[in-house]
Short mmCIF file of C-alpha atoms in Angstrom, two decimals:
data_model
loop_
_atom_site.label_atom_id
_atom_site.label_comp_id
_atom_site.label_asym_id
_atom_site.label_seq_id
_atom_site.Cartn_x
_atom_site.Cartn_y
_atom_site.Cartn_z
CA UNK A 1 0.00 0.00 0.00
CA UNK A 2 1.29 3.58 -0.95
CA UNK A 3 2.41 4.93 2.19
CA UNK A 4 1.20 8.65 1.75
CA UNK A 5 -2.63 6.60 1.45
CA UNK A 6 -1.33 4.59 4.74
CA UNK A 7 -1.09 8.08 6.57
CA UNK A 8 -4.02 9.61 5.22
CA UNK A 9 -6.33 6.43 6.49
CA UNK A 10 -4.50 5.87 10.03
CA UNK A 11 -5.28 9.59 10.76
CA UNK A 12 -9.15 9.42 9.20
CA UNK A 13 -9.68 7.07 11.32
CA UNK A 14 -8.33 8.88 14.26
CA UNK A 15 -10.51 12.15 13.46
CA UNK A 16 -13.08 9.94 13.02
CA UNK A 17 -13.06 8.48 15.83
CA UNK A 18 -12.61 11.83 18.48
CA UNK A 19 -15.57 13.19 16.13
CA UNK A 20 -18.00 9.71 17.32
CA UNK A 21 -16.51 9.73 20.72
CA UNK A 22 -17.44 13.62 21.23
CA UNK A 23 -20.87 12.87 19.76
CA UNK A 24 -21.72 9.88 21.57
CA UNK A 25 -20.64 12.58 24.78
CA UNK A 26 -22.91 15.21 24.07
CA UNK A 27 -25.81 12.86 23.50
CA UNK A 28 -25.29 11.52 27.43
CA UNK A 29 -24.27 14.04 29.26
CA UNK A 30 -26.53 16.41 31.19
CA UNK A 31 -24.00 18.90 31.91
CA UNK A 32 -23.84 21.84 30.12
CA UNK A 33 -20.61 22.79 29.96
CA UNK A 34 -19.41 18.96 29.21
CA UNK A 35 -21.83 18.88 26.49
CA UNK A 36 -19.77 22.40 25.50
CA UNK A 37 -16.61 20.18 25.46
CA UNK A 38 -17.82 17.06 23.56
CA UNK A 39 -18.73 20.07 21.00
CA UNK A 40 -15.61 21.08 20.79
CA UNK A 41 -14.38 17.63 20.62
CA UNK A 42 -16.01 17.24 17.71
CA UNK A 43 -14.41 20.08 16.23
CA UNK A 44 -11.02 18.69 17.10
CA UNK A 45 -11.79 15.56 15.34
CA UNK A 46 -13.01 17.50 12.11
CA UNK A 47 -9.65 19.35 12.49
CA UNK A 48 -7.58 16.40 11.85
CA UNK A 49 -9.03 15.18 8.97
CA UNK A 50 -9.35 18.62 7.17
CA UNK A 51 -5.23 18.84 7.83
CA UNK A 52 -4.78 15.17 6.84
CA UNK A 53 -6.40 15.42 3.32
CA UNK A 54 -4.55 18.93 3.04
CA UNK A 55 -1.15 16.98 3.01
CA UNK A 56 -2.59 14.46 1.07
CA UNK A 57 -3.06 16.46 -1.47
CA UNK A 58 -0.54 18.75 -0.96
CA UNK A 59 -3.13 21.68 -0.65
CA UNK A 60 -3.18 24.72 1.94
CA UNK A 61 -6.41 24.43 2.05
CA UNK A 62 -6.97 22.54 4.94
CA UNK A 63 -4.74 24.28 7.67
CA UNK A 64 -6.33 27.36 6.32
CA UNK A 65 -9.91 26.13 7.21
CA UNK A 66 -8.29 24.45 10.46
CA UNK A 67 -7.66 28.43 11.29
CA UNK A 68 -10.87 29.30 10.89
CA UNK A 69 -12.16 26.51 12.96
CA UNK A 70 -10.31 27.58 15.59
CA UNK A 71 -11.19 31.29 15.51
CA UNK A 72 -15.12 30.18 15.00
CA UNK A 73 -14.08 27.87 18.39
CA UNK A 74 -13.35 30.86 20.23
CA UNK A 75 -15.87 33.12 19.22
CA UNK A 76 -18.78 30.45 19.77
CA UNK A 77 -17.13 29.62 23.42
CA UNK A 78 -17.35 33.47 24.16
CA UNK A 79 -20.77 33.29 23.33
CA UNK A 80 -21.95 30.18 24.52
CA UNK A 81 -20.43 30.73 28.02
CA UNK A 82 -21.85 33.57 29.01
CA UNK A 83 -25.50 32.37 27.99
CA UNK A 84 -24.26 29.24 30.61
CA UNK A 85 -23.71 31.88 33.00
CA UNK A 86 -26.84 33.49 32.25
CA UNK A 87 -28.91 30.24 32.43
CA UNK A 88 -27.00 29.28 35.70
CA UNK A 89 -27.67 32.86 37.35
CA UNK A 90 -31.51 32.02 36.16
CA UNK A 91 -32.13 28.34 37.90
CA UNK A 92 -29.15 27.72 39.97
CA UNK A 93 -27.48 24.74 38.45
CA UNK A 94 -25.87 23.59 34.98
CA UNK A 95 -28.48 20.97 34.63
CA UNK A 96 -29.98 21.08 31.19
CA UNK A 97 -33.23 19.17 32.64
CA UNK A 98 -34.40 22.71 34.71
CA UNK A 99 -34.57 24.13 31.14
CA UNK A 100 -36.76 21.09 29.83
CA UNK A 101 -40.13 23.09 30.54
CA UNK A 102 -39.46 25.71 28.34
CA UNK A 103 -42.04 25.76 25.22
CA UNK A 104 -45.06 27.98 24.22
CA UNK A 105 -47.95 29.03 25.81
CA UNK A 106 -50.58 25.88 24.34
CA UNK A 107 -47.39 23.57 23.36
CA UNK A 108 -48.06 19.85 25.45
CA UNK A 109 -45.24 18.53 26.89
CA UNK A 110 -42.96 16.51 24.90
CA UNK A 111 -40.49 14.38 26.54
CA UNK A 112 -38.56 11.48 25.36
CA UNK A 113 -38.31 9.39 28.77
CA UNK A 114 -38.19 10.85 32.32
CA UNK A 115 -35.59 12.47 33.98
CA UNK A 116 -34.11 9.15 35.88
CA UNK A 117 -34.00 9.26 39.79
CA UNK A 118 -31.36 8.97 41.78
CA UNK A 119 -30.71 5.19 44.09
CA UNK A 120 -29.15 4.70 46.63
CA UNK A 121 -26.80 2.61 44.69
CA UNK A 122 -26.01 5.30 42.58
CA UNK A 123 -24.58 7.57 45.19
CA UNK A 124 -21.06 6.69 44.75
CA UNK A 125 -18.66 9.32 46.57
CA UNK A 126 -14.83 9.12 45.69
CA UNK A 127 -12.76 7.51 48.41
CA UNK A 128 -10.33 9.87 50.39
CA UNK A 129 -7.48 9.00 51.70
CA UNK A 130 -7.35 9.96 55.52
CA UNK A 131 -4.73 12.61 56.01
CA UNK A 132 -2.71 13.53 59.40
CA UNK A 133 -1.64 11.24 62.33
CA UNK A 134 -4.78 10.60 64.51
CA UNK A 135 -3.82 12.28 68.14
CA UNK A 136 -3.38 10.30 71.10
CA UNK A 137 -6.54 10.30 73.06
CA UNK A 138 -6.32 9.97 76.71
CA UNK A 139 -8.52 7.14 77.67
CA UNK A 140 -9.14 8.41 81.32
CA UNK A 141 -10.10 12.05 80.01
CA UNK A 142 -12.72 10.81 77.82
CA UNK A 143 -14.21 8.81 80.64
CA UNK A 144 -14.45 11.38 82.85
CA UNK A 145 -13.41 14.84 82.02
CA UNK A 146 -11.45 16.50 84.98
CA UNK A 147 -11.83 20.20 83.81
CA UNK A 148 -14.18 22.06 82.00
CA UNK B 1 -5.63 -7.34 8.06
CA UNK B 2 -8.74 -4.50 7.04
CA UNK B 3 -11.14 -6.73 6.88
CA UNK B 4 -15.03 -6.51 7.20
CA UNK B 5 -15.46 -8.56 10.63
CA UNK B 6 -11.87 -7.38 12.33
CA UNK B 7 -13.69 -3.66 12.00
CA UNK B 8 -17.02 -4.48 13.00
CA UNK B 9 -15.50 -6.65 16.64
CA UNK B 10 -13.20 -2.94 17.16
CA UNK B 11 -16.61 -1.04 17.10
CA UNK B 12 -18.37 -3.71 19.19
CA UNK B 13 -15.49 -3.45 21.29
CA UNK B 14 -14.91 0.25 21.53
CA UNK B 15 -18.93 0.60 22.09
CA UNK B 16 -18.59 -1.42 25.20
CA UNK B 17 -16.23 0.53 26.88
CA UNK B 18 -17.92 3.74 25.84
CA UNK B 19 -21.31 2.39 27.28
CA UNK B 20 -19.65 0.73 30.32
CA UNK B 21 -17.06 4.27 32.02
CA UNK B 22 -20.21 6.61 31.07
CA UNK B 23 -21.47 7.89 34.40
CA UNK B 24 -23.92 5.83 36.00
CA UNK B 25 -21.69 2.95 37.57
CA UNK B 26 -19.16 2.48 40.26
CA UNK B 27 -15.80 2.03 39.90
CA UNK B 28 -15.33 -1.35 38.84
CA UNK B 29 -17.75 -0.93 35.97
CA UNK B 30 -15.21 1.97 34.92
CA UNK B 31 -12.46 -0.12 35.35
CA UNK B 32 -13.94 -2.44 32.65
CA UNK B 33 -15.11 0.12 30.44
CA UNK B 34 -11.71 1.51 30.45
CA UNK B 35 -9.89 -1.68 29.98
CA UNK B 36 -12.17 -2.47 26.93
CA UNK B 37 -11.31 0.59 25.49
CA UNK B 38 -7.84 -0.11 25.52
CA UNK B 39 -8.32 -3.47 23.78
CA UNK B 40 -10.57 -1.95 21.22
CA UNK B 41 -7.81 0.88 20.17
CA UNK B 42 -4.55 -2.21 20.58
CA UNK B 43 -6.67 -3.92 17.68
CA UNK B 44 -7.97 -0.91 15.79
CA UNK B 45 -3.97 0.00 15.63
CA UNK B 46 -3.62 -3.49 14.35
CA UNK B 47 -5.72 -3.11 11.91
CA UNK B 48 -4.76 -0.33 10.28
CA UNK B 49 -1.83 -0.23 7.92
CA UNK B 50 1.76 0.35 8.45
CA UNK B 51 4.24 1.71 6.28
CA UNK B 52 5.01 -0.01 3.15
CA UNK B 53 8.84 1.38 3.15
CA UNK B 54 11.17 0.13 5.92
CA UNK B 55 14.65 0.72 4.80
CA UNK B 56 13.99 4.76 5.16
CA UNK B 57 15.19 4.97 9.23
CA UNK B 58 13.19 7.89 9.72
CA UNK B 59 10.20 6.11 9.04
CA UNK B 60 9.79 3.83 12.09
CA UNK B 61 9.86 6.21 14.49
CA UNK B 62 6.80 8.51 12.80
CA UNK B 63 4.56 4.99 12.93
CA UNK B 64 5.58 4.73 16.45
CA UNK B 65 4.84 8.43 17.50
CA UNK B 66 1.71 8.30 15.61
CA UNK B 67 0.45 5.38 17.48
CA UNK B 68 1.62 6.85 20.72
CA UNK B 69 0.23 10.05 20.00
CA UNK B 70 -3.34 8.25 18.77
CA UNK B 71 -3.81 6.05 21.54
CA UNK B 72 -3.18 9.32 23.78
CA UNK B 73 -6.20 10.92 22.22
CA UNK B 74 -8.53 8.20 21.95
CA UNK B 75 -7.89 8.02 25.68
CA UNK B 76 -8.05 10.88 26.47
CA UNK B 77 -11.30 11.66 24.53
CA UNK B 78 -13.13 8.69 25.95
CA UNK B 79 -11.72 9.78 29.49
CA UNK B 80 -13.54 13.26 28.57
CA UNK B 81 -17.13 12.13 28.00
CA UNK B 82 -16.70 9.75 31.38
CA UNK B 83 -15.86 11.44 34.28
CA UNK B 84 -18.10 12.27 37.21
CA UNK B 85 -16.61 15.75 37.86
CA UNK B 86 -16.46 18.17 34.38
CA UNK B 87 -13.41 19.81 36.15
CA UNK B 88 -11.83 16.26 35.00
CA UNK B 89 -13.83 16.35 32.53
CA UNK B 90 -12.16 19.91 31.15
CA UNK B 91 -8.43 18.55 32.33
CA UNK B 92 -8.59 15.53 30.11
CA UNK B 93 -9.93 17.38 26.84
CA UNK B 94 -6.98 19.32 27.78
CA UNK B 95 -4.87 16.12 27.24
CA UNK B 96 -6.94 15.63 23.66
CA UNK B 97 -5.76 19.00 22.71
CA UNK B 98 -2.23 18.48 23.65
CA UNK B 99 -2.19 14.88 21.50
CA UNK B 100 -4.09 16.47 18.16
CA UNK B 101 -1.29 19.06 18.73
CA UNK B 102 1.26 16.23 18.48
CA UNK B 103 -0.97 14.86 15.47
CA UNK B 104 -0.48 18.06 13.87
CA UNK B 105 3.08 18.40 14.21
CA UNK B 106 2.96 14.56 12.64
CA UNK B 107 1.51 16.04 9.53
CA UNK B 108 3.87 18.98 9.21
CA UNK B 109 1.46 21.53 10.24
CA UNK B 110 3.79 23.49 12.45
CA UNK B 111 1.66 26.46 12.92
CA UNK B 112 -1.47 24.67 13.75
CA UNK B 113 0.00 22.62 16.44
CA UNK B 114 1.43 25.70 18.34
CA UNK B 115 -1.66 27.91 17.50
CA UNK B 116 -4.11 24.31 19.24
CA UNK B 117 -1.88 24.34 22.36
CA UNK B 118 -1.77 28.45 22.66
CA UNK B 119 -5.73 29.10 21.51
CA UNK B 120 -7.82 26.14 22.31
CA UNK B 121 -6.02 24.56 25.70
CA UNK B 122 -4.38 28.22 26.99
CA UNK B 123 -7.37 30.61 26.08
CA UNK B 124 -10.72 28.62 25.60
CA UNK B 125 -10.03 25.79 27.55
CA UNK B 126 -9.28 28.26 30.82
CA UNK B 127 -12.42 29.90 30.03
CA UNK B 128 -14.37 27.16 29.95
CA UNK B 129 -12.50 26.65 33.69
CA UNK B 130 -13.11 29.80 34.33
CA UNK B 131 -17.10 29.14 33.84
CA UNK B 132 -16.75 26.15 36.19
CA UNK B 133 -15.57 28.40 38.70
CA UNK B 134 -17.81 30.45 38.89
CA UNK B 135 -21.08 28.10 38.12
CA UNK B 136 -20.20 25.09 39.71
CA UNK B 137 -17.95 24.87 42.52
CA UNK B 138 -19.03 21.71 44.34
CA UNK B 139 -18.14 19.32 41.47
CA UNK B 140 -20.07 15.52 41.66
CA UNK B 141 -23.26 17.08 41.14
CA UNK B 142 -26.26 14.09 40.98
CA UNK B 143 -27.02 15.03 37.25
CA UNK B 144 -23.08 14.14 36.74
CA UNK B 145 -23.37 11.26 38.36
CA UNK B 146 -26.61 9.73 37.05
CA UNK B 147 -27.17 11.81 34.16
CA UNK B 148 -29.22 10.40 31.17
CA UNK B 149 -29.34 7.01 33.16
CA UNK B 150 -28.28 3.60 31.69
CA UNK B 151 -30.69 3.53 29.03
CA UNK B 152 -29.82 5.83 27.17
CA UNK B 153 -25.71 5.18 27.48
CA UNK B 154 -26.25 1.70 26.15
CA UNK B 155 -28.12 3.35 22.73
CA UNK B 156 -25.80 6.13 22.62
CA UNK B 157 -22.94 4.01 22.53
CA UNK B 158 -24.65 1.52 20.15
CA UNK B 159 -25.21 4.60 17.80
CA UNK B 160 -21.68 5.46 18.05
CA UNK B 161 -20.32 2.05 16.89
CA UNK B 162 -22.79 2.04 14.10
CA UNK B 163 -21.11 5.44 12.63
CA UNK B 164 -17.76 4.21 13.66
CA UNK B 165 -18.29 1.06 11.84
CA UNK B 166 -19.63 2.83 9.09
CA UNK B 167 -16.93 5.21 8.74
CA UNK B 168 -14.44 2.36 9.10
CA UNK B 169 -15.86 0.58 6.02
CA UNK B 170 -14.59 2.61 3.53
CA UNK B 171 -11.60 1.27 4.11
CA UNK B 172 -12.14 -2.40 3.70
CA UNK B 173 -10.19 -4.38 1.75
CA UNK B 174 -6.66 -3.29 -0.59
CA UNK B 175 -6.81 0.02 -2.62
CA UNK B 176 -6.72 -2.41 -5.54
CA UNK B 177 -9.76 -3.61 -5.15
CA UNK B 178 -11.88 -0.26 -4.90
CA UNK B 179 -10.90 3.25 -6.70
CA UNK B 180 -11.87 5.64 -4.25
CA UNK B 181 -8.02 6.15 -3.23
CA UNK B 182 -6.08 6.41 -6.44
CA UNK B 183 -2.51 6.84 -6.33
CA UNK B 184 -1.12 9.96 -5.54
CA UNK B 185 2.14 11.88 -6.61
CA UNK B 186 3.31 13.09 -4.02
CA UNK B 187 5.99 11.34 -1.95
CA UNK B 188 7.20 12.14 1.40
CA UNK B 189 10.03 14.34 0.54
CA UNK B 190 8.13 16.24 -2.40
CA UNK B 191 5.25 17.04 0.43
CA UNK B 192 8.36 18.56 2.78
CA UNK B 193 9.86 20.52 0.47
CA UNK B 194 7.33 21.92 -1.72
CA UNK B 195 4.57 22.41 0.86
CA UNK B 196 2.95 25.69 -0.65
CA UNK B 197 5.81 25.79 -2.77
CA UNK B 198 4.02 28.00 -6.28
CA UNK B 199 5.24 26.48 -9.03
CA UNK B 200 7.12 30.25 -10.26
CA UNK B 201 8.48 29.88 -6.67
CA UNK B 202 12.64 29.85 -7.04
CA UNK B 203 13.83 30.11 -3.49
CA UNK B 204 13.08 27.82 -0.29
CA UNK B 205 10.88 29.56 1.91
CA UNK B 206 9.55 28.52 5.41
CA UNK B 207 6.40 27.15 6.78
CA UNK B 208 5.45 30.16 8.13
CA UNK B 209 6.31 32.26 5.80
CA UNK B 210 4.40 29.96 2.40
CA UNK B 211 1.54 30.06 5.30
CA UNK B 212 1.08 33.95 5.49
CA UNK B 213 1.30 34.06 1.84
CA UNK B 214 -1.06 31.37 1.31
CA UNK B 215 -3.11 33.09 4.20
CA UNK B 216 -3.36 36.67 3.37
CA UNK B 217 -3.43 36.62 -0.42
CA UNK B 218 -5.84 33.28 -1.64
CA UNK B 219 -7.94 33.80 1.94
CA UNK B 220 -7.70 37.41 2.49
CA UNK B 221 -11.65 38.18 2.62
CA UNK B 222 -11.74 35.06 5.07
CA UNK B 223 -9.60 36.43 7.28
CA UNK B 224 -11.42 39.94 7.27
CA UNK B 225 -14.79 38.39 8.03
CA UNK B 226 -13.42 35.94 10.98
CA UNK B 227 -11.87 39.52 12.56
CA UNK B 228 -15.44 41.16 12.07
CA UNK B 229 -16.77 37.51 13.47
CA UNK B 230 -14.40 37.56 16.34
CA UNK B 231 -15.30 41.49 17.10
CA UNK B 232 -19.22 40.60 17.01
CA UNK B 233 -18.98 37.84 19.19
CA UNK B 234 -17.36 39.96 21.66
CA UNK B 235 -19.61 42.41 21.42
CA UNK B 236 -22.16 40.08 22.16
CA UNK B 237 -20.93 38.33 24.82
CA UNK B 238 -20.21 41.27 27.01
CA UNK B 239 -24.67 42.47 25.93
CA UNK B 240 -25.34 39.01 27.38
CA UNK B 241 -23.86 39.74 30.07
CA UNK B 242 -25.16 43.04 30.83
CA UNK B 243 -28.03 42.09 30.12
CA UNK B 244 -28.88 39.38 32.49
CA UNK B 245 -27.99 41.79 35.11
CA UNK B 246 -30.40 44.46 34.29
CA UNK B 247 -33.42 43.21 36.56
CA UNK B 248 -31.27 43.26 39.34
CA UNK B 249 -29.98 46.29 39.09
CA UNK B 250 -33.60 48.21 38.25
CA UNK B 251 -34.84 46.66 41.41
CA UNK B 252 -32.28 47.57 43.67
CA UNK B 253 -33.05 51.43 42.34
CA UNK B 254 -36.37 51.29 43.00
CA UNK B 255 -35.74 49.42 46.33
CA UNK B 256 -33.48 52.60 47.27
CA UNK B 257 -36.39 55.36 46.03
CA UNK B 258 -38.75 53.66 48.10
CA UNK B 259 -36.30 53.77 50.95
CA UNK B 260 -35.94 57.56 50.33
CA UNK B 261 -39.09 58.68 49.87
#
């Protein structure tokens, strides 16, 4: 196989893949700035293959549109960020769910399945590791405590 | 060793560990999820072809840095859409960034890889930190933890293999066999040296200098409306702002007049 076709399919299938990955990412996640991120991702992935079919093809063409991506990046995140701020000064939390009732004034509800509660078996908290030396207790002071 | 069933066990594969380190589970189902992944992207770099020339001693090390560099992203971009707290969640797209910088440098696109790290991980990336900060301090929020629920993980991540399947089949069998990738002229060295290069071109200019020509003379009208772009946005963001504040601020005034009066 013709090794400049070699490169340009090992890094398709890389931008490919960050471009799925960041997709499958927004679709799950609740947050809003993650889902921000996995936008971006997908971005990133788009990025690669633009500069990958550039070289290919020996053409500028794709780093130059790669720059643009990048600037349209920026000016989106400005944007987008401080509607998150505006939508988190509004309800209190970057929860996309307290924004699900939003619709006009006759519009029924439409909701693909509810908003899934949270078990007890889901409240996982991340293990800390103790810090400090535990002091030396006295066992006769906590008996009986000799001042007050 | 592209072959039809080799891609479609990767995608099964690299589904699975999506599904399994997305947030609801504990840590062991992570564990799994992330060990999958790292079997699905072993055999995905198995899969895909190496280069046909050997004897060149250069050549080696740019499969090897590609596949470090690859595996680095994948990772990191499946570490992204997984964790609990989107601080991590920022840190490790930070990690993506720095790898498609890498990626970029792989493909001789100097500028681009410097401009990635500088723009996206030292500008947008800290404002998207920045944002955290401010919004959400506590970090392991329940709709972090739980979010969309397992349902909707597993079809997600079924969805995701389809298109990554798909994408992978256009690269089934040898180039002989299909014509989509005909055979190009250029060859490594004529893609380093003449990169830009016009054809009236006599002396050997840098990248950055055959960039900014390329730039500001074929893209020049590009570059004016992504300034204009870049000064509307800003505009805009700052009247968001100000404008989310402006209730606050009208009642406090008339909360002081009624004070006064």
């Amino acid at each position: 196989m013709d090794s400049q076709l070699a490169d340009l399919q090992n890094f398709l299938v890389i931008g490919g893949l960050l471009f799925v990955i960041g997709l499958v990412g927004f679709v799950v996640r609740r947050n809003l700035i993650v889902m921000f991120l996995c936008v971006e991702m997908m971005l990133q992935g788009v990025s690669i293959s633009l500069v990958a079919w550039g070289r290919y093809h020996n053409d500028w063409g794709g780093q130059m549109l790669v720059i643009f991506i990048i600037t349209v990046a920026a000016c989106e995140a400005g944007i987008g960020l401080a509607l998150i701020l505006s939508l988190f000064k509004h309800s209190g939390s970057l929860d996309i769910t307290s924004w699900q009732e939003i619709r006009e004034e006759g519009q029924p509800a439409f909701v693909d399945q509810a908003i899934p509660e949270e078990t007890e078996e889901d409240r996982v908290w991340p293990k800390l590791t103790p810090a400090g030396i535990e002091p030396e207790l006295d066992e006769d002071d906590l008996a009986h405590r000799s001042k007050v | 060793m592209t072959d039809f069933w080799s891609f479609l066990f990767i995608a099964v594969l690299l589904a699975n560990g999506i599904c399994l380190s997305l947030p609801p589970g504990n840590a062991l189902t992570r564990l799994n999820g992330a060990v999958s992944c790292g079997l699905a992207i072993v055999l995905l770099f198995y899969c895909l072809p190496v280069l046909r020339d050997w004897d060149q001693s250069h050549d080696w090390v740019r499969q090897a840095m590609f596949w470090m560099l690859a595996a680095v992203t994948i990772g990191s971009a499946v570490g992204t859409i997984s964790m609990r707290s989107p601080v991590y969640c920022a840190i490790w797209f930070a990690m993506t960034l720095l790898a498609t910088s890498g990626l970029f440098l792989l493909q001789g696109a100097q500028f681009l890889s410097v401009a990635t790290v500088i723009l996206y991980a030292g500008a947008i990336l800290v404002t998207f930190l920045f944002v955290l900060m401010l919004a959400q301090p506590q970090g392991l929020a329940f709709y972090d933890r739980i979010s969309w629920g397992r349902r909707t993980s597993i079809v997600a991540s079924v969805a995701g293999a389809l298109l990554i399947f798909g994408l992978l089949l256009a690269f089934v069998g040898t180039p002989e066999d299909n014509d989509r990738f005909p055979e190009t002229e250029v060859t490594q060295s004529s893609f380093d040296a003449k990169l830009g290069q016009k054809a009236d071109d006599k002396e050997q200019r840098g990248h950055m200098e055959k960039l900014g020509r390329e730039l500001f003379s074929r893209h020049l009208i590009s570059v004016e409306i992504a300034g204009t772009l870049l000064l509307v946005a800003l505009v805009g963001a700052i009247a968001i702002v100000i404008q989310s504040q402006k209730p606050k601020r009208l009642a406090d005034s008339q909360e002081g007049a009624r004070g006064d009066g």
